[in-house]
Short mmCIF file of C-alpha atoms and ligand atoms in Angstrom, two decimals:
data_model
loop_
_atom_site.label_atom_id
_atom_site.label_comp_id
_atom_site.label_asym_id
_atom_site.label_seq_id
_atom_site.Cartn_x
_atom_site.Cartn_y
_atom_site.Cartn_z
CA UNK Q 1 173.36 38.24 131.80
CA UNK Q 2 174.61 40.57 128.87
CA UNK Q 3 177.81 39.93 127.13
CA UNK Q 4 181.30 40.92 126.59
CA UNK Q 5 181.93 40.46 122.71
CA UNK Q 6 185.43 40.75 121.49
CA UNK Q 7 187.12 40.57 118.37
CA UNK Q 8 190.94 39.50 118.21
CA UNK Q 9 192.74 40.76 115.01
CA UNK Q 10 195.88 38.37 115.09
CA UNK Q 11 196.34 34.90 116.05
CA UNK Q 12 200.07 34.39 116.63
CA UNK Q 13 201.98 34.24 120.01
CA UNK Q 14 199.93 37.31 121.67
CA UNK Q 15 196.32 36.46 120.17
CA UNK Q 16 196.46 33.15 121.18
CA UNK Q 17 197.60 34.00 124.56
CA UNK Q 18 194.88 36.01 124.84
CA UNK Q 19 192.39 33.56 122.99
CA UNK Q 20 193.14 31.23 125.84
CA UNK Q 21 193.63 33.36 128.84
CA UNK Q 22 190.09 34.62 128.08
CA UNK Q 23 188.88 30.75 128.51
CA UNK Q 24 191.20 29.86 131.28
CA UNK Q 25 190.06 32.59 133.31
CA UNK Q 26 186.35 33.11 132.44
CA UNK Q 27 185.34 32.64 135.70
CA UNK Q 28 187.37 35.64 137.06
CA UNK Q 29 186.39 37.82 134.29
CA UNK Q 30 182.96 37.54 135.07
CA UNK Q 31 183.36 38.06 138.90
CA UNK Q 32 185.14 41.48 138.05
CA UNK Q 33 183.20 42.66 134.94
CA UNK Q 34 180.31 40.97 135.73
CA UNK Q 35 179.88 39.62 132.55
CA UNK Q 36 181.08 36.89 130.32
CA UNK Q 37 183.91 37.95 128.24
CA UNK Q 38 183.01 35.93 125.00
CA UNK Q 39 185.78 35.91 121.66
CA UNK Q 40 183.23 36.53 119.04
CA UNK Q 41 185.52 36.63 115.87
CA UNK Q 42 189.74 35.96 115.10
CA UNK Q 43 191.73 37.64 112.62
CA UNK Q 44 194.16 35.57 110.34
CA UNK Q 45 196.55 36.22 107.41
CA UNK Q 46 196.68 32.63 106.53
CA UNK Q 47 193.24 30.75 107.00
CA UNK Q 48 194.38 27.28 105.87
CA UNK Q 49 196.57 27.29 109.09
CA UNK Q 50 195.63 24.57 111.71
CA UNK Q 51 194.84 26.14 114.90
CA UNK Q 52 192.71 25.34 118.26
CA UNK Q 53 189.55 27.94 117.93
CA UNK Q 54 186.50 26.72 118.62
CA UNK Q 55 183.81 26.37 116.38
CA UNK Q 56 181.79 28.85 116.91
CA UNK Q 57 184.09 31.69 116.78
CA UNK Q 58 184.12 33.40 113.60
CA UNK Q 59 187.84 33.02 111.77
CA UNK Q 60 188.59 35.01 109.33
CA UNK Q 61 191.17 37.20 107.02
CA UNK Q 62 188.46 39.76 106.15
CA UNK Q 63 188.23 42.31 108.68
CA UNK Q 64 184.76 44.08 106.90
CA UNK Q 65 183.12 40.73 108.44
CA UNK Q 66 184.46 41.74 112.05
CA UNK Q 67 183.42 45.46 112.04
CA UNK Q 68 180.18 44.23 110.41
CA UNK Q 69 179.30 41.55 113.43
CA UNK Q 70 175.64 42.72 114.74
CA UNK Q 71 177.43 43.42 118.43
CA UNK Q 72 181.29 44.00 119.03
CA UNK Q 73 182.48 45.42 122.28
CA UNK Q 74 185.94 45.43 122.41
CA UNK Q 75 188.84 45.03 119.63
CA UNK Q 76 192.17 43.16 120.68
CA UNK Q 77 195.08 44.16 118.20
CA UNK Q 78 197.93 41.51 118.16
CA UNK Q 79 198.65 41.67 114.70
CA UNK Q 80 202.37 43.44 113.19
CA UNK Q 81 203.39 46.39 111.08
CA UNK Q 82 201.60 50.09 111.01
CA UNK Q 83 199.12 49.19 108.78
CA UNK Q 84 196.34 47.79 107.86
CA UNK Q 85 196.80 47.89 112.02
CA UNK Q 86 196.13 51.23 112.33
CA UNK Q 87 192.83 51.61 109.81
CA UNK Q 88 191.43 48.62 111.56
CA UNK Q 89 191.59 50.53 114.80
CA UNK Q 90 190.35 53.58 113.93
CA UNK Q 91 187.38 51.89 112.57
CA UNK Q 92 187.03 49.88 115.33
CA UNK Q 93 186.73 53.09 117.05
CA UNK Q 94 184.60 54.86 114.71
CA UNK Q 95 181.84 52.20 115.42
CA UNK Q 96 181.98 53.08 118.90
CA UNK Q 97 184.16 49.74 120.49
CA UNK Q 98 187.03 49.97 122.81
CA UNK Q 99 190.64 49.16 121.36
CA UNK Q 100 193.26 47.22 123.00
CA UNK Q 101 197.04 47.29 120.95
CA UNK Q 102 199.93 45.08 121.97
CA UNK Q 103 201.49 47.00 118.57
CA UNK Q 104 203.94 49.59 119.70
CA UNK Q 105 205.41 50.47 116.40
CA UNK Q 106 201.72 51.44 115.21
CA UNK Q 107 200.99 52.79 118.59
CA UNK Q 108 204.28 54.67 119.00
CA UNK Q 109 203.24 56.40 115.26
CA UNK Q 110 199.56 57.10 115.76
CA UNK Q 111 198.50 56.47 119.42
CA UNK Q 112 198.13 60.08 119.39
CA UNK Q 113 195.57 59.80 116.97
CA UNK Q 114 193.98 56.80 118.17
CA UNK Q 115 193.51 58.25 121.97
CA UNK Q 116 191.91 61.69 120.99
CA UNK Q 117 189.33 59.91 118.41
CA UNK Q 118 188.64 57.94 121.44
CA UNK Q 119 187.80 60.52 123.61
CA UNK Q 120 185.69 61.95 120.88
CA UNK Q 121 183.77 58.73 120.43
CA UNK Q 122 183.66 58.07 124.34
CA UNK Q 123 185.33 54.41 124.33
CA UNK Q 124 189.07 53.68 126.08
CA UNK Q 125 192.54 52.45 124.50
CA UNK Q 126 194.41 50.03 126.42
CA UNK Q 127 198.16 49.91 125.64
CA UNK Q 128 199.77 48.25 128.85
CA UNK Q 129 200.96 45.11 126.18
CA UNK Q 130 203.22 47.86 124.32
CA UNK Q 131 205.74 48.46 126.60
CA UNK Q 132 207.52 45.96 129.00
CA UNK Q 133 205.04 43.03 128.16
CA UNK Q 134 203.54 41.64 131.53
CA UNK Q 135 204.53 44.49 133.73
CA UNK Q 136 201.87 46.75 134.61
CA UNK Q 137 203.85 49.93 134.09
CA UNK Q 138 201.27 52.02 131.68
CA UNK Q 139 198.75 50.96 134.75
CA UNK Q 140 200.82 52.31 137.06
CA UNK Q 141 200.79 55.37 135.87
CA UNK Q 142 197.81 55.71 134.30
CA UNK Q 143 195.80 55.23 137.54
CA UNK Q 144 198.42 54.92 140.70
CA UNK Q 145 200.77 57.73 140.00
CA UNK Q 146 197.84 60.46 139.19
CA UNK Q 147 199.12 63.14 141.66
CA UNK Q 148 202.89 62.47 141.69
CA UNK Q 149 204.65 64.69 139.45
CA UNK Q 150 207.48 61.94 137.58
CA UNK Q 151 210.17 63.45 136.86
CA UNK Q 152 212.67 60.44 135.26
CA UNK Q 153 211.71 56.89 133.91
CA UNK Q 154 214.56 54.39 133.02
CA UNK Q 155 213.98 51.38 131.47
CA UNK Q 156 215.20 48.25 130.39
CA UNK Q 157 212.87 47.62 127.46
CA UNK Q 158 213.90 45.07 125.00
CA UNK Q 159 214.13 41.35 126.49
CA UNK Q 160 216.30 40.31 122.95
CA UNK Q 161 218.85 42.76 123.70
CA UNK Q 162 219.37 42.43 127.30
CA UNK Q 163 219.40 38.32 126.92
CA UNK Q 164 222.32 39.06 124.20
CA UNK Q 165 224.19 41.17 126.38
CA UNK Q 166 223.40 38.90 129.53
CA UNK Q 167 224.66 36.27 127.15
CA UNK Q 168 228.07 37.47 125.83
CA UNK Q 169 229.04 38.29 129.57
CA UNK Q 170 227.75 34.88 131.40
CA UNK Q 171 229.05 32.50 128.52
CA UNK Q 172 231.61 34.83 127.15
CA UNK Q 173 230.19 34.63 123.93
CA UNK Q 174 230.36 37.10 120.95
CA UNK Q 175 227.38 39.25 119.92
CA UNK Q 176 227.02 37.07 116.73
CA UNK Q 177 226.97 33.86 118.94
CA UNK Q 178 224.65 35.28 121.20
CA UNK Q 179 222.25 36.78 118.90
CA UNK Q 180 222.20 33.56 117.16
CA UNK Q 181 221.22 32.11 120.51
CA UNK Q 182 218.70 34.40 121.05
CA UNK Q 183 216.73 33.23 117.57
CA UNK Q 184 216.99 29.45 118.53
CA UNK Q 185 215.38 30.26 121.35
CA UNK Q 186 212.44 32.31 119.56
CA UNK Q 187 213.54 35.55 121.19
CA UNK Q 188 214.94 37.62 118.25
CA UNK Q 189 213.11 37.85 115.15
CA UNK Q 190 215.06 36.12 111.98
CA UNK Q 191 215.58 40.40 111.01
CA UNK Q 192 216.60 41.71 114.34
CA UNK Q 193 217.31 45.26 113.77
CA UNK Q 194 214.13 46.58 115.35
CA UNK Q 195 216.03 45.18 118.56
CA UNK Q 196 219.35 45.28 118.48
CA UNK Q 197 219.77 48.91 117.01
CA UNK Q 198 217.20 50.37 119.51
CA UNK Q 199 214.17 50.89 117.32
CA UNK Q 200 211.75 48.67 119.40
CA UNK Q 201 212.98 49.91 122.97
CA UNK Q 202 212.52 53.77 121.57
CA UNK Q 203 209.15 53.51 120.51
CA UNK Q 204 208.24 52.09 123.96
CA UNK Q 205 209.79 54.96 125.20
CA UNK Q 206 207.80 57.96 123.39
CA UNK Q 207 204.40 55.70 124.73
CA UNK Q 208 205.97 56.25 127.93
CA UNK Q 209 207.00 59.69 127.75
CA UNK Q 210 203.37 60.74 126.66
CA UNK Q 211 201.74 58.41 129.47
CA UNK Q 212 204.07 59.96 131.93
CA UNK Q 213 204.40 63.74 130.26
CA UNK Q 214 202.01 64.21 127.98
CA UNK Q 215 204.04 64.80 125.33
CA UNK Q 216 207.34 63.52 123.34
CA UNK Q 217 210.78 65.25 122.66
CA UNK Q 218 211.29 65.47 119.26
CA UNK Q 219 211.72 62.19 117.60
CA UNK Q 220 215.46 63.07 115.70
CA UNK Q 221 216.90 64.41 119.25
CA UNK Q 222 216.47 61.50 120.89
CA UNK Q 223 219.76 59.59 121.09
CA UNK Q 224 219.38 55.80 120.16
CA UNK Q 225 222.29 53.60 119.66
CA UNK Q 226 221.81 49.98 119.82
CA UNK Q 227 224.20 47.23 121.26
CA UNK Q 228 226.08 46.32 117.94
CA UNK Q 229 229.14 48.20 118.74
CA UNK Q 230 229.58 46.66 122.16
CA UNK Q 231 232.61 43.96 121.98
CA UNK Q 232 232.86 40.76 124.45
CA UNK Q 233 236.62 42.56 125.21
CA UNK Q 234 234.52 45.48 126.63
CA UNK Q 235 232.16 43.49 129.07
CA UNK Q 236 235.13 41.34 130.21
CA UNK Q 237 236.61 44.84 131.12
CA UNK Q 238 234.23 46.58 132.91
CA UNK Q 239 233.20 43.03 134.76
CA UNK Q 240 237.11 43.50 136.02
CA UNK Q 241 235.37 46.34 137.74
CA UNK Q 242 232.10 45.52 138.71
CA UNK Q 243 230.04 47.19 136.17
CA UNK Q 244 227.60 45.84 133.88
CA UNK Q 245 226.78 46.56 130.37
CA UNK Q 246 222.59 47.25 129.96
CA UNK Q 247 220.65 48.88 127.29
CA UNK Q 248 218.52 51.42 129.04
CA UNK Q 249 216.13 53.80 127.60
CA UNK Q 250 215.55 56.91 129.71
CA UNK Q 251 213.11 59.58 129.27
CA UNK Q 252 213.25 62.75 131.64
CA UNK Q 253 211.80 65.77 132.05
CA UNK Q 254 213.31 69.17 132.89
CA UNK Q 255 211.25 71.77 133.16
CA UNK Q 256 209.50 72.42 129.91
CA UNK Q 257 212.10 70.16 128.25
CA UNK Q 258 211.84 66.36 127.69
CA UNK Q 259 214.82 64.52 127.05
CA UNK Q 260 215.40 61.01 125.61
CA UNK Q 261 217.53 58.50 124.91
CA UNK Q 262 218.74 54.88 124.34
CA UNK Q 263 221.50 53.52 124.51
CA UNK Q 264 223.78 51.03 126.37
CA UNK Q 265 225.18 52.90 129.31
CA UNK Q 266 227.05 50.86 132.70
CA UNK Q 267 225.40 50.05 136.09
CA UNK Q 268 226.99 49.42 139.34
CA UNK Q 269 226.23 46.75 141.79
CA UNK Q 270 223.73 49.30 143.65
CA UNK Q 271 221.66 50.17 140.37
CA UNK Q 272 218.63 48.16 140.74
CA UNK Q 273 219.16 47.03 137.30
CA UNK Q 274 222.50 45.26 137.58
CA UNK Q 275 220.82 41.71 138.43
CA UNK Q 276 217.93 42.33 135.29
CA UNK Q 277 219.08 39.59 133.25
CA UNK Q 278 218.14 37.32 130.25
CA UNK Q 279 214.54 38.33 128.72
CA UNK Q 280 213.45 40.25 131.77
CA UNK Q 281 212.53 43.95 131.78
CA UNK Q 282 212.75 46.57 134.36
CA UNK Q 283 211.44 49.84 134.74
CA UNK Q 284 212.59 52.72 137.57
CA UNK Q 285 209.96 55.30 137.92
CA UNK Q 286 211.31 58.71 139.83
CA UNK Q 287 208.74 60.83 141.12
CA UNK Q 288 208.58 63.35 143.96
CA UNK Q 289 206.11 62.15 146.07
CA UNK Q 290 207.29 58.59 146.40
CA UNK Q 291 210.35 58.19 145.26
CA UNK Q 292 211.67 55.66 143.04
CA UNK Q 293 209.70 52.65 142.40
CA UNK Q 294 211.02 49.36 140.21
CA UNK Q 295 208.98 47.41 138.32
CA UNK Q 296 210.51 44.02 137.07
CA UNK Q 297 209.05 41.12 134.95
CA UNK Q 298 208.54 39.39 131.99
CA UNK Q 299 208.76 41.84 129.30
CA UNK Q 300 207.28 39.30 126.64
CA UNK Q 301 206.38 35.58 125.75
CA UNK Q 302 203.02 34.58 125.39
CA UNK Q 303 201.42 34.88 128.58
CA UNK Q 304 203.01 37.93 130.43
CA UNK Q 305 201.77 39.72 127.00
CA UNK Q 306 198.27 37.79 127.04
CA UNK Q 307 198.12 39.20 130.54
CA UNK Q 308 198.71 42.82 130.04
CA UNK Q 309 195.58 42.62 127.57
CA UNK Q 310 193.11 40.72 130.00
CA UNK Q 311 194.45 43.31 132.65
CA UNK Q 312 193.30 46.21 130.02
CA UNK Q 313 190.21 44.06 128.84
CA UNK Q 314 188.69 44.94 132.09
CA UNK Q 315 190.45 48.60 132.06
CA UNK Q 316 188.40 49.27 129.01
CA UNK Q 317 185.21 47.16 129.84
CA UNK Q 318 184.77 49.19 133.38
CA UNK Q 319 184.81 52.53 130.89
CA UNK Q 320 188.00 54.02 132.36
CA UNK Q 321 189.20 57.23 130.38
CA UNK Q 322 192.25 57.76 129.90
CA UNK Q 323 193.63 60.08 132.78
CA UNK Q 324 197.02 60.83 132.60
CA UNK Q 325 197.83 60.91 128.61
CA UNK Q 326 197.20 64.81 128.56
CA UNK Q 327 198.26 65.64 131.61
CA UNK Q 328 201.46 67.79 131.81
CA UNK Q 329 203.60 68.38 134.32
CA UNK Q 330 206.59 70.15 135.13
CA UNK Q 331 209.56 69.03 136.62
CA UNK Q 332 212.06 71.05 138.39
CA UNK Q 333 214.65 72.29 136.34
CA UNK Q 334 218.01 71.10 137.13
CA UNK Q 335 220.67 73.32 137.69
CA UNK Q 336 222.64 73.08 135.06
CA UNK Q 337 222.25 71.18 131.50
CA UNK Q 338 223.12 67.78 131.46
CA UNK Q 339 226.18 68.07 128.92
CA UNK Q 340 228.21 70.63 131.18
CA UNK Q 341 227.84 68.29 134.29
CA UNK Q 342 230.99 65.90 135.31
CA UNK Q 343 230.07 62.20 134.62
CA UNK Q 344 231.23 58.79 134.62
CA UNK Q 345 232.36 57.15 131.36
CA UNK Q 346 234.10 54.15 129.96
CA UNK Q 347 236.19 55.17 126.89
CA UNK Q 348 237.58 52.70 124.73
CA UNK Q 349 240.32 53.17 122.14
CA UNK Q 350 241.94 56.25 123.83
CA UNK Q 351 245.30 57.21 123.64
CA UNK Q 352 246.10 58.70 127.02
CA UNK Q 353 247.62 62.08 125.14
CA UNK Q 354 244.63 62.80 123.93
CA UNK Q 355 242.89 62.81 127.50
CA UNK Q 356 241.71 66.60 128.40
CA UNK Q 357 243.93 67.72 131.10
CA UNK Q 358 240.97 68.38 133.14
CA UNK Q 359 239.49 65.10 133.42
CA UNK Q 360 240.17 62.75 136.11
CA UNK Q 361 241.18 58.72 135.04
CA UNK Q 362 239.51 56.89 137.89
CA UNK Q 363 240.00 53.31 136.78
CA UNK Q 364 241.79 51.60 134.06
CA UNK Q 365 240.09 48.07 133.79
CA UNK Q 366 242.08 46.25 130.95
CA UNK Q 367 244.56 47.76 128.20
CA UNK Q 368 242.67 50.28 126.07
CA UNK Q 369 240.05 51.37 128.27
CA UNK Q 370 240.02 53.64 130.90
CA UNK Q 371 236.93 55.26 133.17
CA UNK Q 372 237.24 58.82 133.47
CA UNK Q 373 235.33 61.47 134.81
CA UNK Q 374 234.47 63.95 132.28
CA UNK Q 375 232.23 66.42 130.47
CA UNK Q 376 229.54 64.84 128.11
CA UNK Q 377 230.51 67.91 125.84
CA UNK Q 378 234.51 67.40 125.71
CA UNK Q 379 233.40 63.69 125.16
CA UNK Q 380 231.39 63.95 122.39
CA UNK Q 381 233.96 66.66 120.59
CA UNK Q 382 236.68 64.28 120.86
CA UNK Q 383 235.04 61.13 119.50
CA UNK Q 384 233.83 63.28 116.57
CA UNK Q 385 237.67 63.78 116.37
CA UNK Q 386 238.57 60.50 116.49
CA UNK Q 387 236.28 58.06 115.70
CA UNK Q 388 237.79 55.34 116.90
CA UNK Q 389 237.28 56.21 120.14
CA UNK Q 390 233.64 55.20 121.63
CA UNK Q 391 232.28 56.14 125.10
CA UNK Q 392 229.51 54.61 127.19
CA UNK Q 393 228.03 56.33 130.28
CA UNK Q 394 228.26 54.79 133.79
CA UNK Q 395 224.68 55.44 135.48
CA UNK Q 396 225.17 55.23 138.70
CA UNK Q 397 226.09 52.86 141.63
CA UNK Q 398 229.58 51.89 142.67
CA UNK Q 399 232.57 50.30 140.84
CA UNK Q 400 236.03 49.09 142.13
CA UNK Q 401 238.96 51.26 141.14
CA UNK Q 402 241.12 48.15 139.07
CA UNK Q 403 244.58 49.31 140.44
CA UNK Q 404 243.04 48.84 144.08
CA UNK Q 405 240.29 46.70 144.24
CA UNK Q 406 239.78 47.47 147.86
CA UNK Q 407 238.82 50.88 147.19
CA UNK Q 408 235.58 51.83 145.64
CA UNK Q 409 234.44 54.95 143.55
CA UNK Q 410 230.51 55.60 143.90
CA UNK Q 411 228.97 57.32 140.79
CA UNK Q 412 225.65 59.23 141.91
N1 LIG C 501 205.43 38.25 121.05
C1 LIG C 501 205.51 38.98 122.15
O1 LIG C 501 205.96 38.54 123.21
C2 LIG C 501 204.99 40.40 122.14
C3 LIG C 501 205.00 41.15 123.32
C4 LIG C 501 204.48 42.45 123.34
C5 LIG C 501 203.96 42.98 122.15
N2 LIG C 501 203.98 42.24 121.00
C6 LIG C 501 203.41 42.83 119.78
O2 LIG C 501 202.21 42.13 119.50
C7 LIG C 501 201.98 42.06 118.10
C8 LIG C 501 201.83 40.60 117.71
O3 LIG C 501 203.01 39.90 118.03
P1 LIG C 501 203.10 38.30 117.89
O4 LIG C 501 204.42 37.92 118.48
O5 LIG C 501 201.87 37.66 118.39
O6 LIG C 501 203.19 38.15 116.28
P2 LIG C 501 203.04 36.80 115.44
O7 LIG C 501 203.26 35.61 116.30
O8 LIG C 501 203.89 36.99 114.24
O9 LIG C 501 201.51 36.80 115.00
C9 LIG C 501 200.96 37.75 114.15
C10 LIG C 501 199.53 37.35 113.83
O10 LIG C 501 198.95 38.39 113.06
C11 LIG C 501 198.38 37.83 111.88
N3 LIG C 501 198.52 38.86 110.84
C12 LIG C 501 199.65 39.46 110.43
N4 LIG C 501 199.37 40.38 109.49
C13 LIG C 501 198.03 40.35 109.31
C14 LIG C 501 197.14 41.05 108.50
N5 LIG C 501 197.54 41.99 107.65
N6 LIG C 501 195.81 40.77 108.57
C15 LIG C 501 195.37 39.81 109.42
N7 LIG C 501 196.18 39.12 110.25
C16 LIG C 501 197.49 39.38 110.18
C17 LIG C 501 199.12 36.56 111.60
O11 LIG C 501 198.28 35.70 110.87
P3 LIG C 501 198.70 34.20 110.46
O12 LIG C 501 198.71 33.42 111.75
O13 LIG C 501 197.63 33.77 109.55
O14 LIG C 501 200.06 34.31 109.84
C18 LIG C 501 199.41 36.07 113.02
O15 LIG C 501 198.33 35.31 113.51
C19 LIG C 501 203.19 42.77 117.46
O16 LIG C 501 202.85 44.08 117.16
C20 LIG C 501 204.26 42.70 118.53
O17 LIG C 501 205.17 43.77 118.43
C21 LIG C 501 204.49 40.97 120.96
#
């Protein structure tokens, strides 16, 4: 029986998950490849570190000794950073093996790249570990969603932030307490700006936009604001009303015209994402043959990542192509742009003269913030005014009016 020979550059919390999942679960492998999946080689940093890789696998911190084994098959990237990440890859490809990334920064920069050498050289690129960890959501639209045209994906992205926000509203903690919670418990790196200001969560997004699209917006006018500026004063209001802070990252398409953003917007009881908490992810995909579907999960940790690979380690090792990267499609166009259209918002540090006379105050949870209904435009003009003031969107779903908590408004 022939082999499976694969190369794993990285040996931290993904390549070990994978290192092992590929032993634990041999037996399955085999029955769906049919045959053995075997870890040939294991790239390190640091060889002098003590770690549980048996003998016969090749360790290593020179990669010229993995592209030069006499037969490599497939090339599992769990290492960090844009480079040497991305040269590794491409020569991985150049010699004619299949690539599998867990690396969305690099991927997010140069999967472009990466996919049409690919197709040039005939071999696949599994991604699924780049966005949302264990959930199968590049899958699902790679090779379930072929004919539905999406129009809208929302996700909740970043496990780090949503356990800090989950967090500050369940212990009534501050974002300092809770993001020092969040490293004790391994979740946030000891620099967590890639997560907390949005970075990480947007590149997932443009892989999703061109698995979904086929293209990205334009990387400056995609709004991304992080969850720094959210206060625990602010969740303990809107929780007065039923609404939940989440950091969601949307990405949309309206006729020829993608639009993106994330950001920390509000979410009703009736969003499907009100009860995502902790590390978990979610993803809504809209489409217009089905519908919405949610995905939920574990959007990181060892395993859920180590299975996202093994998922795309028989992806790749069945020869799938790519299907959906190029594919465009057009969504109707909406009727009119999204800025002119009369949302929900929570504004905080208003004074009520400056409200426009036009918008309507629907709630006022706690002194110094008030939900109104209002233009995105009119918004954004007056908190360039007055920067004091800060807004957040309310997505959809319902919320109590404070004054009357028997009444309801319902945000669509
Ligand atoms: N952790 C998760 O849950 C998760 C989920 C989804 C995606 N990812 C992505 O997966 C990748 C790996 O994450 P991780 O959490 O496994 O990282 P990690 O625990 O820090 O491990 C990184 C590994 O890469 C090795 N390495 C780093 N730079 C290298 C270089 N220049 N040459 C050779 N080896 C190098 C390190 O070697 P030493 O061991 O010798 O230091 C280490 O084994 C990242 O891109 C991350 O964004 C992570």
């Amino acid at each position: 029986m022939t082999v499976v020979k694969v190369a794993i550059l990285g040996f931290g919390t993904v390549g070990e998950g994978v290192y092992r999942t590929i032993q634990s679960h041999a037996e399955e492998l085999q029955a769906v490849i049919g045959k053995d999946v075997e870890v040939a080689a294991v790239l390190v940093k640091n060889k002098e570190k003590a770690r549980d890789i048996h003998k016969d696998v090749l360790v290593t911190t020179n990669f010229e000794e993995i592209i030069q084994l006499p037969k490599l098959d497939i090339v599992v990237e769990a290492i960090v950073d844009r480079e040497p990440t991305f040269t590794y890859l491409k020569r991985a490809i150049q010699r004619g093996c299949h690539i599998i990334t867990a690396n969305k920064e690099m991927f997010a920069h140069h999967g472009k790249e990466l996919l049409e050498l690919a197709e040039k050289k005939s071999v696949s690129v599994g991604f699924e570990a780049t966005v949302a960890g264990g959930i199968p959501v590049i899958q699902t639209l790679r090779q379930l969603l072929q004919v539905n045209r999406i129009s809208e994906i929302q996700g909740i992205l970043n496990g780090t932030s949503n356990f800090i926000l989950t967090e500050m509203r369940e212990k009534k903690q501050t974002f300092t307490e809770s993001l020092l919670q969040a490293q004790k418990n391994g979740y946030a790196e000891a620099d967590p700006t890639n997560d907390v200001e949005g970075f990480d969560a947007f590149y997932k997004t443009m892989i999703l936009s061109r698995i979904a699209f086929g293209e990205e917006p334009d990387w400056p006018e995609v709004e991304r604001q992080g969850i720094t500026s959210i206060s625990s004063e602010c969740i303990a209001a809107v929780e007065q009303v039923g609404l939940r802070f989440k950091h969601i990252a949307t990405i949309s398409k309206n006729g020829n015209q993608i639009i993106g953003s994330v950001k920390p917007v509000l979410v009703g009881k009736d969003h499907p994402f009100y009860h995502v908490e902790g590390v978990e992810n979610a993803v809504n995909v809209f489409s217009d043959i089905v519908g919405r579907i949610t995905l939920q999960g574990p959007g990181a940790g060892m395993f859920p990542t180590a299975s996202a690979i093994i998922e795309d380690l028989v992806y790749v090792s069945l020869d799938h192509k790519v299907k959906r990267s190029f594919t465009q499609t057009t969504a109707p166009l909406s009727e009119q742009p999204e800025e002119q259209n009369l949302n929900c918002w929570l504004v905080q540090g208003i004074d009520k003269s400056l409200l426009y006379p036009q918008w309507k105050i629907l709630s006022e949870p706690a002194e110094g913030f008030l939900i109104v209904e209002a233009a995105k435009k009119d918004l954004e003009r007056l908190a360039k005014d007055h920067p004091t003031v800060c807004y957040f969107a309310i997505l959809d779903g319902e919320f109590e009016i404070a004054s009357d908590k028997k009444e309801a408004a319902t945000v669509s």
